[in-house]
């Protein structure tokens, strides 16, 4: 009997490892698919060694007239370039490594200049980016950037487009051992307005997309992973963040001192590596609409502090440790959100005059005698535990302890002021945005299948090899 | 017998006296980038020259990612008794007591929360920095008490655009800026 038990344990471990291997292999495959240039430009460099030392790329650019399209010959070049007139530069197969030192490898300094398909590597640490955009209406498309400092920087650039590019750090800055102080942002905007940042992938940088004092930018369909903050807004107006996704960042979207933003249909899962992880954090945010987002498996789904006059609706906040934290925030509306299988659904304190209506809280036992799908008893959030643990975080160990429940029930004198959902739903609302609800998870089925098959194989192997011991 | 009691009494008194006189010191603690977050703005704290910290006489330490956040904490917790308060030298990241550091402010200086204040261990290195940058106003801890704590220029410009664009012309820029500054202050509390 006893031996059978330990066999089972071994077999289970074995299976876990197998599953992880399979997953890792899949991730690797996806990564290589994402970075076609990673293997591509090494080959092209070998194929055309004569390009090195020939007429420099800068000479070619200098010879071209404004408005011209210039196609650069593929190869690897140890030089830095400046595009200082309106050129359309095609650079597929070109790898630029800079001339050493902490200076931008590519500078786009002319209005309307375009750069397509170049691989840019900046190996020098410091504060200069791999690609610096300092003019209006610049287009960069399909760049592959590997940088020891910033990826792409926009400085006082308006109406530019950054599309389909990949930003990653040098290998030594990847992984958990890398110090945050050594990392820099992937795409970094400062005093740059009305830009479009679309379909880029940022991995392992400091902040994926960082916008400071930059307004009316559209951040659409980007993917950010293993960075500190996926999208980080500081003092921005009218930012649109739509259909972005991310995982394994410290926080998915970090909105700080933000006005009039739109945050819709983003998917941020598994932000849980750091003890301070959140799906989305809103600090001093006003007049912003947050809708149709999917926040699952994070440490905290939605963290909201000192924010006013915002709307959160049709968000799916599930499988997080804490669903929503609402602190010192007024006049917000939270409607038709779903809170499913969070360990702690809500922690709210110091928040008055917020309108919470028609949300679905799966841990809540409602009563619906009228049969309209809306509970007649409100969902009330007791701030006692939040207050206690804010003062002394170590008291979190008393989470859900019988004594804590008892104490919570004692301090109800100011219950009228607590945050509450007056009309919670009995069933989750149908999501208004199609993209969040109908999104199938292609992995779960395959993963389950692989795990099952592995389990079967492992079991059969053990039985055939060890045999069944008769007692 | 009596002598022994007297000796005991005197020695006890001496010990108590010594304990009473010994001043409790509040040393700076290191920053742990994986765990520490700003007590005001919730951002992860980088182990860099902008990190600040204070310890209350109760022995609780609060860390901040920008000196401006520490200032806000002090305003919010005016009743708190602060035992030790530290900022960092911009050049070598050494912890320096808040009131002994030299400060340099310019709206264009970048800092995590854009308060634009850098700290230095002495006046000489602060002066060297302003010379190198070609801008920056030299300040002491006492000057910081009357500092307006605005967050960077572009933000002020932004508020100005919203609140004043209809009723004020371009030549009123300076006045509009000042108005926006006041708004900012009241907004954040």
PDB file of N, CA and C in Angstrom, chain A residues 383-420:
ATOM      1  N   UNK A 383     -14.939  46.938   5.314  1.00  0.00           N
ATOM      2  CA  UNK A 383     -13.563  47.435   5.174  1.00  0.00           C
ATOM      3  C   UNK A 383     -12.639  47.045   6.325  1.00  0.00           C
ATOM      4  N   UNK A 384     -13.177  46.286   7.295  1.00  0.00           N
ATOM      5  CA  UNK A 384     -12.420  46.034   8.523  1.00  0.00           C
ATOM      6  C   UNK A 384     -11.057  45.395   8.255  1.00  0.00           C
ATOM      7  N   UNK A 385     -11.071  44.341   7.462  1.00  0.00           N
ATOM      8  CA  UNK A 385      -9.822  43.606   7.209  1.00  0.00           C
ATOM      9  C   UNK A 385      -8.828  44.474   6.441  1.00  0.00           C
ATOM     10  N   UNK A 386      -9.349  45.245   5.485  1.00  0.00           N
ATOM     11  CA  UNK A 386      -8.496  46.148   4.699  1.00  0.00           C
ATOM     12  C   UNK A 386      -7.801  47.157   5.602  1.00  0.00           C
ATOM     13  N   UNK A 387      -8.564  47.740   6.545  1.00  0.00           N
ATOM     14  CA  UNK A 387      -7.993  48.739   7.440  1.00  0.00           C
ATOM     15  C   UNK A 387      -6.928  48.120   8.330  1.00  0.00           C
ATOM     16  N   UNK A 388      -7.233  46.949   8.818  1.00  0.00           N
ATOM     17  CA  UNK A 388      -6.324  46.264   9.732  1.00  0.00           C
ATOM     18  C   UNK A 388      -5.001  45.926   9.046  1.00  0.00           C
ATOM     19  N   UNK A 389      -5.096  45.398   7.838  1.00  0.00           N
ATOM     20  CA  UNK A 389      -3.874  44.960   7.159  1.00  0.00           C
ATOM     21  C   UNK A 389      -3.127  46.121   6.532  1.00  0.00           C
ATOM     22  N   UNK A 390      -3.808  47.248   6.317  1.00  0.00           N
ATOM     23  CA  UNK A 390      -3.092  48.411   5.794  1.00  0.00           C
ATOM     24  C   UNK A 390      -2.129  48.918   6.856  1.00  0.00           C
ATOM     25  N   UNK A 391      -2.595  48.959   8.103  1.00  0.00           N
ATOM     26  CA  UNK A 391      -1.747  49.405   9.198  1.00  0.00           C
ATOM     27  C   UNK A 391      -0.610  48.433   9.445  1.00  0.00           C
ATOM     28  N   UNK A 392      -0.954  47.175   9.553  1.00  0.00           N
ATOM     29  CA  UNK A 392       0.052  46.152   9.844  1.00  0.00           C
ATOM     30  C   UNK A 392      -0.142  44.984   8.879  1.00  0.00           C
ATOM     31  N   UNK A 393       0.620  45.002   7.765  1.00  0.00           N
ATOM     32  CA  UNK A 393       0.401  44.003   6.710  1.00  0.00           C
ATOM     33  C   UNK A 393       0.483  42.555   7.197  1.00  0.00           C
ATOM     34  N   UNK A 394       1.270  42.309   8.260  1.00  0.00           N
ATOM     35  CA  UNK A 394       1.440  40.928   8.718  1.00  0.00           C
ATOM     36  C   UNK A 394       0.130  40.320   9.199  1.00  0.00           C
ATOM     37  N   UNK A 395      -0.863  41.153   9.512  1.00  0.00           N
ATOM     38  CA  UNK A 395      -2.155  40.620   9.959  1.00  0.00           C
ATOM     39  C   UNK A 395      -2.895  39.873   8.862  1.00  0.00           C
ATOM     40  N   UNK A 396      -2.350  39.917   7.647  1.00  0.00           N
ATOM     41  CA  UNK A 396      -2.979  39.157   6.569  1.00  0.00           C
ATOM     42  C   UNK A 396      -3.075  37.682   6.911  1.00  0.00           C
ATOM     43  N   UNK A 397      -2.231  37.267   7.847  1.00  0.00           N
ATOM     44  CA  UNK A 397      -2.247  35.855   8.229  1.00  0.00           C
ATOM     45  C   UNK A 397      -3.581  35.487   8.877  1.00  0.00           C
ATOM     46  N   UNK A 398      -4.319  36.478   9.347  1.00  0.00           N
ATOM     47  CA  UNK A 398      -5.617  36.202   9.967  1.00  0.00           C
ATOM     48  C   UNK A 398      -6.750  36.189   8.945  1.00  0.00           C
ATOM     49  N   UNK A 399      -6.386  36.187   7.653  1.00  0.00           N
ATOM     50  CA  UNK A 399      -7.404  36.160   6.607  1.00  0.00           C
ATOM     51  C   UNK A 399      -8.370  34.996   6.816  1.00  0.00           C
ATOM     52  N   UNK A 400      -9.622  35.316   6.895  1.00  0.00           N
ATOM     53  CA  UNK A 400     -10.701  34.329   7.022  1.00  0.00           C
ATOM     54  C   UNK A 400     -10.615  33.496   8.304  1.00  0.00           C
ATOM     55  N   UNK A 401      -9.843  33.961   9.280  1.00  0.00           N
ATOM     56  CA  UNK A 401      -9.808  33.202  10.528  1.00  0.00           C
ATOM     57  C   UNK A 401     -11.120  33.450  11.263  1.00  0.00           C
ATOM     58  N   UNK A 402     -11.568  32.477  12.067  1.00  0.00           N
ATOM     59  CA  UNK A 402     -12.862  32.635  12.740  1.00  0.00           C
ATOM     60  C   UNK A 402     -12.897  33.908  13.588  1.00  0.00           C
ATOM     61  N   UNK A 403     -11.796  34.207  14.268  1.00  0.00           N
ATOM     62  CA  UNK A 403     -11.748  35.404  15.098  1.00  0.00           C
ATOM     63  C   UNK A 403     -11.954  36.656  14.266  1.00  0.00           C
ATOM     64  N   UNK A 404     -11.363  36.669  13.063  1.00  0.00           N
ATOM     65  CA  UNK A 404     -11.484  37.829  12.184  1.00  0.00           C
ATOM     66  C   UNK A 404     -12.930  38.005  11.744  1.00  0.00           C
ATOM     67  N   UNK A 405     -13.580  36.911  11.379  1.00  0.00           N
ATOM     68  CA  UNK A 405     -14.996  36.998  10.984  1.00  0.00           C
ATOM     69  C   UNK A 405     -15.826  37.572  12.123  1.00  0.00           C
ATOM     70  N   UNK A 406     -15.489  37.128  13.340  1.00  0.00           N
ATOM     71  CA  UNK A 406     -16.221  37.589  14.513  1.00  0.00           C
ATOM     72  C   UNK A 406     -16.008  39.099  14.710  1.00  0.00           C
ATOM     73  N   UNK A 407     -14.732  39.517  14.641  1.00  0.00           N
ATOM     74  CA  UNK A 407     -14.429  40.938  14.810  1.00  0.00           C
ATOM     75  C   UNK A 407     -15.109  41.779  13.736  1.00  0.00           C
ATOM     76  N   UNK A 408     -15.048  41.272  12.484  1.00  0.00           N
ATOM     77  CA  UNK A 408     -15.699  41.989  11.378  1.00  0.00           C
ATOM     78  C   UNK A 408     -17.168  42.238  11.686  1.00  0.00           C
ATOM     79  N   UNK A 409     -17.813  41.228  12.254  1.00  0.00           N
ATOM     80  CA  UNK A 409     -19.246  41.347  12.510  1.00  0.00           C
ATOM     81  C   UNK A 409     -19.524  42.303  13.665  1.00  0.00           C
ATOM     82  N   UNK A 410     -18.517  42.587  14.480  1.00  0.00           N
ATOM     83  CA  UNK A 410     -18.717  43.507  15.602  1.00  0.00           C
ATOM     84  C   UNK A 410     -18.732  44.965  15.152  1.00  0.00           C
ATOM     85  N   UNK A 411     -17.818  45.278  14.219  1.00  0.00           N
ATOM     86  CA  UNK A 411     -17.665  46.688  13.854  1.00  0.00           C
ATOM     87  C   UNK A 411     -18.503  47.025  12.626  1.00  0.00           C
ATOM     88  N   UNK A 412     -19.770  47.211  12.846  1.00  0.00           N
ATOM     89  CA  UNK A 412     -20.658  47.483  11.711  1.00  0.00           C
ATOM     90  C   UNK A 412     -21.412  48.792  11.897  1.00  0.00           C
ATOM     91  N   UNK A 413     -20.952  49.602  12.845  1.00  0.00           N
ATOM     92  CA  UNK A 413     -21.690  50.832  13.156  1.00  0.00           C
ATOM     93  C   UNK A 413     -21.797  51.756  11.946  1.00  0.00           C
ATOM     94  N   UNK A 414     -20.733  51.825  11.140  1.00  0.00           N
ATOM     95  CA  UNK A 414     -20.754  52.752  10.004  1.00  0.00           C
ATOM     96  C   UNK A 414     -21.076  52.037   8.686  1.00  0.00           C
ATOM     97  N   UNK A 415     -21.825  50.948   8.809  1.00  0.00           N
ATOM     98  CA  UNK A 415     -22.082  50.110   7.634  1.00  0.00           C
ATOM     99  C   UNK A 415     -22.730  50.877   6.477  1.00  0.00           C
ATOM    100  N   UNK A 416     -23.469  51.945   6.802  1.00  0.00           N
ATOM    101  CA  UNK A 416     -24.135  52.703   5.734  1.00  0.00           C
ATOM    102  C   UNK A 416     -23.142  53.339   4.786  1.00  0.00           C
ATOM    103  N   UNK A 417     -21.940  53.626   5.308  1.00  0.00           N
ATOM    104  CA  UNK A 417     -20.949  54.282   4.477  1.00  0.00           C
ATOM    105  C   UNK A 417     -20.104  53.310   3.650  1.00  0.00           C
ATOM    106  N   UNK A 418     -20.254  52.040   3.902  1.00  0.00           N
ATOM    107  CA  UNK A 418     -19.419  51.070   3.187  1.00  0.00           C
ATOM    108  C   UNK A 418     -19.784  51.041   1.710  1.00  0.00           C
ATOM    109  N   UNK A 419     -18.806  50.646   0.934  1.00  0.00           N
ATOM    110  CA  UNK A 419     -19.069  50.449  -0.480  1.00  0.00           C
ATOM    111  C   UNK A 419     -19.996  49.241  -0.644  1.00  0.00           C
ATOM    112  N   UNK A 420     -21.027  49.402  -1.448  1.00  0.00           N
ATOM    113  CA  UNK A 420     -21.917  48.267  -1.675  1.00  0.00           C
ATOM    114  C   UNK A 420     -22.522  48.270  -3.068  1.00  0.00           C
TER     115      UNK A 420
END
